[in-house]
JSON list of C-alpha atoms in Angstrom, two decimals:
[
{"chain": "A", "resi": 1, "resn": "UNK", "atom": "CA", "xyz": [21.13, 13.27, -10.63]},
{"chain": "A", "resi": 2, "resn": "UNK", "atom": "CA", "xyz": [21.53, 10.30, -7.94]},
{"chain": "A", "resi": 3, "resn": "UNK", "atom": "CA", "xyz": [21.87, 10.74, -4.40]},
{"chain": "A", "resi": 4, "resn": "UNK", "atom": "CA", "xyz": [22.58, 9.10, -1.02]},
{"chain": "A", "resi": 5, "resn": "UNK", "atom": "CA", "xyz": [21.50, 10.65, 1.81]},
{"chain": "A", "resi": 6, "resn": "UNK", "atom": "CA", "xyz": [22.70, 8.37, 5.60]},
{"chain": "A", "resi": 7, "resn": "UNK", "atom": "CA", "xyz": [19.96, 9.43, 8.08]},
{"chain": "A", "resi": 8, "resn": "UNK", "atom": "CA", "xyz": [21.57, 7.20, 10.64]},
{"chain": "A", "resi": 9, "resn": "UNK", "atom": "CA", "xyz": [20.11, 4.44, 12.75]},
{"chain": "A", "resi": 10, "resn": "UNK", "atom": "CA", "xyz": [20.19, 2.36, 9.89]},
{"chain": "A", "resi": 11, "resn": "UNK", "atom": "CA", "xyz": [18.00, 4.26, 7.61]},
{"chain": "A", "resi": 12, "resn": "UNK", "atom": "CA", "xyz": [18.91, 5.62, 4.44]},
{"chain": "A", "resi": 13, "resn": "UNK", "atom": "CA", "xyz": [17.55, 7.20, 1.37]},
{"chain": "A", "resi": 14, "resn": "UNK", "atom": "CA", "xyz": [18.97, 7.00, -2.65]},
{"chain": "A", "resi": 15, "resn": "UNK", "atom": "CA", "xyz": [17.53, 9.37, -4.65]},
{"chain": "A", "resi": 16, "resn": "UNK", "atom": "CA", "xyz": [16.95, 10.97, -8.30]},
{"chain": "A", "resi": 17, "resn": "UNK", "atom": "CA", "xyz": [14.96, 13.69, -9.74]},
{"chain": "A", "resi": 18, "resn": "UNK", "atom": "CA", "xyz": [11.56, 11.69, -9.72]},
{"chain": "A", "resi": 19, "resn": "UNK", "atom": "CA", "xyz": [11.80, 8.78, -7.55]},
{"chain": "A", "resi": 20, "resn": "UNK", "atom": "CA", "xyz": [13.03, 8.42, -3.69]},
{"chain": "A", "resi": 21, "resn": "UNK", "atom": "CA", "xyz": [14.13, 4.97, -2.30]},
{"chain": "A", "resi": 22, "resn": "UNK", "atom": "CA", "xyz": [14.17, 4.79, 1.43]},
{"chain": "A", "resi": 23, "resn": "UNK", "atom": "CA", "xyz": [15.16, 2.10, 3.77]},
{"chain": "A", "resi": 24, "resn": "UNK", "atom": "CA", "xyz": [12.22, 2.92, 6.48]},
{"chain": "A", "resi": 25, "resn": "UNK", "atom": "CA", "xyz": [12.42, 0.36, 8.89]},
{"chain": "A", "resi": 26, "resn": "UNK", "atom": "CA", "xyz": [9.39, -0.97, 7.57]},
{"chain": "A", "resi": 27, "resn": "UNK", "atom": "CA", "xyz": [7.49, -3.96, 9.22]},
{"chain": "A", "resi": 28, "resn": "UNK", "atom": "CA", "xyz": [7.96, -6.07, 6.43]},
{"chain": "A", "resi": 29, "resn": "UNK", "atom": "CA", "xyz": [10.07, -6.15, 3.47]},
{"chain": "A", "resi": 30, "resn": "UNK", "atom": "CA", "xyz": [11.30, -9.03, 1.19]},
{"chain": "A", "resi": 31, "resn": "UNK", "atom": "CA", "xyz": [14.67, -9.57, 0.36]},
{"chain": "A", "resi": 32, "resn": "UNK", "atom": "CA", "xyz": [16.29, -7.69, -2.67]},
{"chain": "A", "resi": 33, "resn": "UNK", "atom": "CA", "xyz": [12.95, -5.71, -2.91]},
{"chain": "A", "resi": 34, "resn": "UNK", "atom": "CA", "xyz": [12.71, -1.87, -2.40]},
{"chain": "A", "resi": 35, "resn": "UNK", "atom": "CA", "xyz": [9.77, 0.99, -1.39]},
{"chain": "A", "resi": 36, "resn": "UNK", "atom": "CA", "xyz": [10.30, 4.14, -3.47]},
{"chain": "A", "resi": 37, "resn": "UNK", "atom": "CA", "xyz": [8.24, 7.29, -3.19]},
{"chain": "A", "resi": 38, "resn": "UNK", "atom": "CA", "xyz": [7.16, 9.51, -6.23]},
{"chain": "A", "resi": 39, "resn": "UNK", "atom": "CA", "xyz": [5.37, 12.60, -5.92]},
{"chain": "A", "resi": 40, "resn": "UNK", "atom": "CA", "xyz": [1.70, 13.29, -5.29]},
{"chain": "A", "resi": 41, "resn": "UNK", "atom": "CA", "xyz": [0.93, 14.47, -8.58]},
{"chain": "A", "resi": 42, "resn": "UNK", "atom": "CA", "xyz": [2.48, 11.39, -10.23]},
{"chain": "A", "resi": 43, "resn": "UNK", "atom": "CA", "xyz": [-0.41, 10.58, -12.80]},
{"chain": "A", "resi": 44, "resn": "UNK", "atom": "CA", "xyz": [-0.47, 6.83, -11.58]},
{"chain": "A", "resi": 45, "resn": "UNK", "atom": "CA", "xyz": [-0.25, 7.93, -7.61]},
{"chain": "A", "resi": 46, "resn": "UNK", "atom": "CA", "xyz": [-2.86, 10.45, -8.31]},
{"chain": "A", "resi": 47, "resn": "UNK", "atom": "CA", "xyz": [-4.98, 7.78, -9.90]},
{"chain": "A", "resi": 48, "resn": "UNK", "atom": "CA", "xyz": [-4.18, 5.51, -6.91]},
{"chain": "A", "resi": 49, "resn": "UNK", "atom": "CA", "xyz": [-5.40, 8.26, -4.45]},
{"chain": "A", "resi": 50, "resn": "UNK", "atom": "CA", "xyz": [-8.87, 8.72, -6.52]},
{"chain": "A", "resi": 51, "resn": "UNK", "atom": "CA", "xyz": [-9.61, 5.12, -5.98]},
{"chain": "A", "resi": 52, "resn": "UNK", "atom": "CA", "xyz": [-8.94, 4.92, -2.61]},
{"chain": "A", "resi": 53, "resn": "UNK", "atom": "CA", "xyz": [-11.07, 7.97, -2.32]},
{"chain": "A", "resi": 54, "resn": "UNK", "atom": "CA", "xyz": [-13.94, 6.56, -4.55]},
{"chain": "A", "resi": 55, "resn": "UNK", "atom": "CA", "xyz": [-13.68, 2.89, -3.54]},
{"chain": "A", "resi": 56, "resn": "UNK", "atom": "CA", "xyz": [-12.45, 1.80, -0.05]},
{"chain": "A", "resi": 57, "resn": "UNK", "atom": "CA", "xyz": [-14.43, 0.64, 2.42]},
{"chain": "A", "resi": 58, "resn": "UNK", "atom": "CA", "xyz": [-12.04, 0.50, 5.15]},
{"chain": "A", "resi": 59, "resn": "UNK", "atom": "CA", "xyz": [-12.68, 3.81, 6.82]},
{"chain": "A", "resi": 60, "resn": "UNK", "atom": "CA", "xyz": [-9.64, 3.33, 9.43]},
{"chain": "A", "resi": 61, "resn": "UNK", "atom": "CA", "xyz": [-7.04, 2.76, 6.89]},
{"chain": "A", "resi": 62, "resn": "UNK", "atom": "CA", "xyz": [-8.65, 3.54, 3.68]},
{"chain": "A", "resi": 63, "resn": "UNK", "atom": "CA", "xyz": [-5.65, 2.48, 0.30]},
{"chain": "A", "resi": 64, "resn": "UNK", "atom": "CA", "xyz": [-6.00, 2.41, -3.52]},
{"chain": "A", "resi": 65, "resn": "UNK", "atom": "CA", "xyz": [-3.72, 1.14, -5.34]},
{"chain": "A", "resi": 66, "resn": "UNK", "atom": "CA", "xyz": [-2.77, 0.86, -9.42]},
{"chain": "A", "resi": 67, "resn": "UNK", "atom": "CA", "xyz": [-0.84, -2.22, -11.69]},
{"chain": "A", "resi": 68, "resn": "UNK", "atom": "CA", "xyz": [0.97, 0.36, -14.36]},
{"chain": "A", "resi": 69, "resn": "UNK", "atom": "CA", "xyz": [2.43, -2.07, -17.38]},
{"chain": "A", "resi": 70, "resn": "UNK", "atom": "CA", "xyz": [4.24, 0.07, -20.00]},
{"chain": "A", "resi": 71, "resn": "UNK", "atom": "CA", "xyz": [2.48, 3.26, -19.01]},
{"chain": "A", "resi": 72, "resn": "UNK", "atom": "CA", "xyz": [-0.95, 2.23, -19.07]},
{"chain": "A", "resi": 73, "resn": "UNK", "atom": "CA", "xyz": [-2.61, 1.00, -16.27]},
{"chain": "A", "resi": 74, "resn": "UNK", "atom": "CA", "xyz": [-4.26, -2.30, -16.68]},
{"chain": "A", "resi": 75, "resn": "UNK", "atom": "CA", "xyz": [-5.90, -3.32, -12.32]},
{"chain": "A", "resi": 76, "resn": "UNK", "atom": "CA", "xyz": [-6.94, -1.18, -9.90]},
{"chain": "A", "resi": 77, "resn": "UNK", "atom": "CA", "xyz": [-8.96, -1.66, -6.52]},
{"chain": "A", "resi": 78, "resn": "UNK", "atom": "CA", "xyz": [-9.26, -0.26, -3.15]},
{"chain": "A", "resi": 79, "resn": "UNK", "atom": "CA", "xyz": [-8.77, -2.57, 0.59]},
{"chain": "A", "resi": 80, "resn": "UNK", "atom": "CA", "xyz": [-12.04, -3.58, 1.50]},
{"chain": "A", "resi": 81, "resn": "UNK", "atom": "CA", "xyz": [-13.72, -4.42, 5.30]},
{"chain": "A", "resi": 82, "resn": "UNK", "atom": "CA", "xyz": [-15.46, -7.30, 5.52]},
{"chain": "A", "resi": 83, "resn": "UNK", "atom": "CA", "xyz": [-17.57, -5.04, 7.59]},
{"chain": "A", "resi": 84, "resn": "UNK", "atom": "CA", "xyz": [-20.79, -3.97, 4.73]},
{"chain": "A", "resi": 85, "resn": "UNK", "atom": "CA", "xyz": [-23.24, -2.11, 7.09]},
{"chain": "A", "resi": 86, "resn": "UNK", "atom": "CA", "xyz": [-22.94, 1.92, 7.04]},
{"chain": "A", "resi": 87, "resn": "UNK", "atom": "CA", "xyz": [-23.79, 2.13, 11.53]},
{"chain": "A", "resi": 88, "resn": "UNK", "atom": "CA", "xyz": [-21.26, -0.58, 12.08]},
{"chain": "A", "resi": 89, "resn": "UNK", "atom": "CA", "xyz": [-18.44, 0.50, 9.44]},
{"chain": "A", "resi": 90, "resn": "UNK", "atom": "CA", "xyz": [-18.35, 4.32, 11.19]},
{"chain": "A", "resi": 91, "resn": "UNK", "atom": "CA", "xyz": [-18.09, 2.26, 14.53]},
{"chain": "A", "resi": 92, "resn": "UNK", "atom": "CA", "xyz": [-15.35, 0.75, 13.48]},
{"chain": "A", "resi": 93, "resn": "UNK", "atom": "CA", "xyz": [-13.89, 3.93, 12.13]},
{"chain": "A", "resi": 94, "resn": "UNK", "atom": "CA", "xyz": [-14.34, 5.68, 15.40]},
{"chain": "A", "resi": 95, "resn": "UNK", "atom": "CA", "xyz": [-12.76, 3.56, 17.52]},
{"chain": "A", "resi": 96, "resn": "UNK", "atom": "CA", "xyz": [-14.97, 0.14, 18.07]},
{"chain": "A", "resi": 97, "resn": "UNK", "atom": "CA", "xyz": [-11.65, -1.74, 16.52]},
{"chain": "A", "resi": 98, "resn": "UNK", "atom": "CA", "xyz": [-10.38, -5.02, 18.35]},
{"chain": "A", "resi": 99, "resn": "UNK", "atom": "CA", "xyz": [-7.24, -4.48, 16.71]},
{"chain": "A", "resi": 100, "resn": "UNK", "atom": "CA", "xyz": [-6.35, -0.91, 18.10]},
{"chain": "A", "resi": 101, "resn": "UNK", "atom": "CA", "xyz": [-8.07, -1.76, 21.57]},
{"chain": "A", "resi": 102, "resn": "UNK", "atom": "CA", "xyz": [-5.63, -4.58, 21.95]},
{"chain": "A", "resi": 103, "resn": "UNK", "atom": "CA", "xyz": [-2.55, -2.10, 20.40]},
{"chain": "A", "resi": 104, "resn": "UNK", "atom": "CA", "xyz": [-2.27, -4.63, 17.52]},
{"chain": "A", "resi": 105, "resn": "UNK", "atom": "CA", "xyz": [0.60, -3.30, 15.20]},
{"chain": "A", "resi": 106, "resn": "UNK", "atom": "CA", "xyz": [-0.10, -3.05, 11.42]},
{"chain": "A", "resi": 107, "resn": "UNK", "atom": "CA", "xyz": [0.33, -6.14, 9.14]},
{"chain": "A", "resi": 108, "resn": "UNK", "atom": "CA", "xyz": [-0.52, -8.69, 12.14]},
{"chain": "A", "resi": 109, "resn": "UNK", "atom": "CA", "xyz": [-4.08, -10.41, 13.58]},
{"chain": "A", "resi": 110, "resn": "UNK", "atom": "CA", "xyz": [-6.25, -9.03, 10.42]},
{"chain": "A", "resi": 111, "resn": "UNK", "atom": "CA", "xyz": [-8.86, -12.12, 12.20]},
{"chain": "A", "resi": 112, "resn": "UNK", "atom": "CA", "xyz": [-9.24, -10.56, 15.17]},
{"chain": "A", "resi": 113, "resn": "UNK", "atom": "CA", "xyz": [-11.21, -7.73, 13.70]},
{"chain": "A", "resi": 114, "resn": "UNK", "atom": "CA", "xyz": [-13.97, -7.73, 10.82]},
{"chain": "A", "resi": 115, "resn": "UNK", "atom": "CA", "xyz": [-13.64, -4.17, 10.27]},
{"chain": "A", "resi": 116, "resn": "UNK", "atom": "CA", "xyz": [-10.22, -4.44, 9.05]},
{"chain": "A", "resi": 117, "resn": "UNK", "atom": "CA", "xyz": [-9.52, -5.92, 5.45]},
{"chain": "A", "resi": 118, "resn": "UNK", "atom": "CA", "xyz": [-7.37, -8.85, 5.57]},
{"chain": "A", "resi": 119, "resn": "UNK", "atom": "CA", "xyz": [-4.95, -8.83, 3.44]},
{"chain": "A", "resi": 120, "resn": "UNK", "atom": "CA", "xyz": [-6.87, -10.84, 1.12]},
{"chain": "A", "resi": 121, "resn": "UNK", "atom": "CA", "xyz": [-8.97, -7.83, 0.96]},
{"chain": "A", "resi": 122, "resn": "UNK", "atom": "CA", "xyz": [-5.50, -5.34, 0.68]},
{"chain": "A", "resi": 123, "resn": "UNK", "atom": "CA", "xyz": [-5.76, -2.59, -2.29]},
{"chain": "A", "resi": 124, "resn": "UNK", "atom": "CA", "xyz": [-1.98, -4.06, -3.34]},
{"chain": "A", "resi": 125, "resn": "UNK", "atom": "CA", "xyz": [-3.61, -7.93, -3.63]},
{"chain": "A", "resi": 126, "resn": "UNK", "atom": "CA", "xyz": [-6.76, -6.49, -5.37]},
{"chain": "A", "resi": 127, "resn": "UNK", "atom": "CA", "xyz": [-5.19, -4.62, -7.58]},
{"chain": "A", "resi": 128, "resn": "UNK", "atom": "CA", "xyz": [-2.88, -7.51, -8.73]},
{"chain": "A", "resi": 129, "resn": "UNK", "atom": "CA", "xyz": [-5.58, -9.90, -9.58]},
{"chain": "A", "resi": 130, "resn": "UNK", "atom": "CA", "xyz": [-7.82, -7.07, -11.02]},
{"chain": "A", "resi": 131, "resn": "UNK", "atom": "CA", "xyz": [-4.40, -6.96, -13.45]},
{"chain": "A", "resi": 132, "resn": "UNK", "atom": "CA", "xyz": [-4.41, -10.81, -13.41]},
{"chain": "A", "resi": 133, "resn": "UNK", "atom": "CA", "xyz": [-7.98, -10.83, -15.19]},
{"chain": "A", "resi": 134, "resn": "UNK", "atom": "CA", "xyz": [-7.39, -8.44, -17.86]},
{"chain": "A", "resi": 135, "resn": "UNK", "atom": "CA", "xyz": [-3.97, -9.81, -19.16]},
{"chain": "A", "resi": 136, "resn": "UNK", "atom": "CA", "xyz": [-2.67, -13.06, -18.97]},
{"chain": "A", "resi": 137, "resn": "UNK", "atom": "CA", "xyz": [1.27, -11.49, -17.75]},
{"chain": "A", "resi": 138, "resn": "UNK", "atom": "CA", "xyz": [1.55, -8.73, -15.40]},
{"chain": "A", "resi": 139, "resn": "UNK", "atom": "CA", "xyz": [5.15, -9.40, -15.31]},
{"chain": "A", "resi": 140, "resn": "UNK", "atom": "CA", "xyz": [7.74, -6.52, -15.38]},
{"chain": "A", "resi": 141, "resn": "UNK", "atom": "CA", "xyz": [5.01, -4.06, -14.26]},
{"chain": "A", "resi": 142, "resn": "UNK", "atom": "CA", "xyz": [4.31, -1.18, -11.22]},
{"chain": "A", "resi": 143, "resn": "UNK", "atom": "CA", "xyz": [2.14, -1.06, -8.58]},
{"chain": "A", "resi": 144, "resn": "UNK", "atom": "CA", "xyz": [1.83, 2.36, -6.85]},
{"chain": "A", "resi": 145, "resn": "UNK", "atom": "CA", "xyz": [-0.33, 2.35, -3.64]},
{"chain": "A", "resi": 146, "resn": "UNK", "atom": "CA", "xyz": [-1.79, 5.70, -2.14]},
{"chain": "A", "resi": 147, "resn": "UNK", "atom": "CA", "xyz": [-3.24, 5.61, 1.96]},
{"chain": "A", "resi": 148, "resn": "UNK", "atom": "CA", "xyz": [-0.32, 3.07, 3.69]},
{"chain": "A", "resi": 149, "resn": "UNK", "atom": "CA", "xyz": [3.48, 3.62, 4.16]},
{"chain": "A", "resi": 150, "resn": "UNK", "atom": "CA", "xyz": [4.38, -0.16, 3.74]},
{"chain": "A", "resi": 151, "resn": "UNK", "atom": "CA", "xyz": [2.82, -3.19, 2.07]},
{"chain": "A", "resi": 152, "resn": "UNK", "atom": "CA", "xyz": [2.60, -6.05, 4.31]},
{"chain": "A", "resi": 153, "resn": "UNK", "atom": "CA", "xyz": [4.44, -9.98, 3.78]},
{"chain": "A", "resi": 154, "resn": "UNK", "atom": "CA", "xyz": [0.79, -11.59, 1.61]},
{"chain": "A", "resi": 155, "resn": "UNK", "atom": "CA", "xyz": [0.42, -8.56, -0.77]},
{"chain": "A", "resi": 156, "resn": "UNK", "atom": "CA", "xyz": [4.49, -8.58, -1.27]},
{"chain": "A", "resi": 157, "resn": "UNK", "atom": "CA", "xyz": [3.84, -12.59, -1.96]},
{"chain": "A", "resi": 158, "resn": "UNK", "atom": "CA", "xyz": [0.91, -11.78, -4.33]},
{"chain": "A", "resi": 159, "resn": "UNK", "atom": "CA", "xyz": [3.17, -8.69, -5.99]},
{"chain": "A", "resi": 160, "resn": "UNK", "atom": "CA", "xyz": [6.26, -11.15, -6.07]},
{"chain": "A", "resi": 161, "resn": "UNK", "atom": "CA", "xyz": [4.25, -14.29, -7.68]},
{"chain": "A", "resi": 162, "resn": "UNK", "atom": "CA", "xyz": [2.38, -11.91, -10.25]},
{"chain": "A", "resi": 163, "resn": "UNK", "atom": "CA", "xyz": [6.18, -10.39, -11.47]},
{"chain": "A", "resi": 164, "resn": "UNK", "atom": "CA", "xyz": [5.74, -6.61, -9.82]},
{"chain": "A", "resi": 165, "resn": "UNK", "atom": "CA", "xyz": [9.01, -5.11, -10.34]},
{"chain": "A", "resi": 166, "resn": "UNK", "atom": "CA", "xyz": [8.62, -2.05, -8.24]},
{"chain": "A", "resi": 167, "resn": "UNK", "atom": "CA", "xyz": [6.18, -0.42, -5.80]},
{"chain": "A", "resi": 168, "resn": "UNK", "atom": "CA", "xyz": [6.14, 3.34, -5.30]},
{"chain": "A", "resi": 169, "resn": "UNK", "atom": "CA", "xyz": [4.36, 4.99, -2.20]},
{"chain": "A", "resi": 170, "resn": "UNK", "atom": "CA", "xyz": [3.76, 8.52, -2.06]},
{"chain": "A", "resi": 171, "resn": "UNK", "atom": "CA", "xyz": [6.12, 10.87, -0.96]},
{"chain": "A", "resi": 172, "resn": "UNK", "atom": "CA", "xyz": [5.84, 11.33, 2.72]},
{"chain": "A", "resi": 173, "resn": "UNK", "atom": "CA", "xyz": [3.98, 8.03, 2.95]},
{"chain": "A", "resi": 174, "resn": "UNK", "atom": "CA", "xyz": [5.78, 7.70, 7.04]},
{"chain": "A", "resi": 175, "resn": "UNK", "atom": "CA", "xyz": [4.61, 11.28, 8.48]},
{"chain": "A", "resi": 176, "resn": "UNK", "atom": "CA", "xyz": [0.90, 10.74, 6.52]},
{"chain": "A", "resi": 177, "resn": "UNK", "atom": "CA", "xyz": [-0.11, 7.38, 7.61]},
{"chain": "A", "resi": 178, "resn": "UNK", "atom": "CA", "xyz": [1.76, 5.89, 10.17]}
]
């Protein structure tokens, strides 16, 4: 069953039994490309969510994310901080962060901060060239991404030029890590 659902103020969601598409007012997103949410206990989100939980280093915003080609998944990674030492990472995490002392919104001035992975660094751009070096084509397949509610414009370039057809966030992506 598909839905449409008019929340107003521009925002909207289309909906069927398994996947949600919302238009979220997000920072960033391309042209003719769409967010949609799956459940938690989606196999690939819950894989997504174990390596974010196993493998990010970036303790303010930790993200995993998954490349799923015809069911299998074929790259995975977690963001990473540029930031190595274990005293200076929980800094970071409690506070000691350029970006937030300067009210820096998401997706902009990664520099400014070496705590913060630059997008270079992003679980989505990771993931994608983890893909990259274990098949030659990653076109046509999915990227789902646990720990962020929006993917910012250079990991939507890297998804675009690698052929990701769609990205799913988590249900409830907004309210759990705005």
């Amino acid at each position: 069953m598909i839905g449409f659902i008019e929340l107003g103020h521009g925002d909207f969601i289309i909906y069927n039994a398994d996947i949600i598409t919302m238009n979220n007012n997000y920072p960033y997103l391309p042209k003719d490309k769409t967010i949609e949410y799956v459940k938690e206990d989606n196999p690939f989100m819950a894989e997504a969510k174990l390596v974010r939980n196993n493998y990010s280093s970036d303790l303010n915003h930790p993200t995993g994310a998954v490349v799923v080609l015809n069911g299998e998944i074929i790259g995975r990674s977690a963001n990473q901080s540029a930031i190595k030492n274990k005293r200076l990472l929980d800094l970071h995490k409690n506070g000691l962060c350029i970006r937030k002392i300067l009210k820096i919104p998401s997706g902009k001035a990664y520099w400014l901060c070496p705590g913060c992975a630059s997008p270079s660094h992003h679980a989505e751009s990771r993931a994608v060239r983890d893909a990259l070096s274990h098949q030659k084509s990653i076109i046509g397949a999915d990227l789902y991404l646990y720990g962020h509610w929006w993917c910012c414009k250079p990991c939507w370039d890297s998804m675009i030029n690698a052929g990701i057809a769609h990205v799913y966030l988590v249900e409830g992506a907004t309210e759990l890590f705005k």
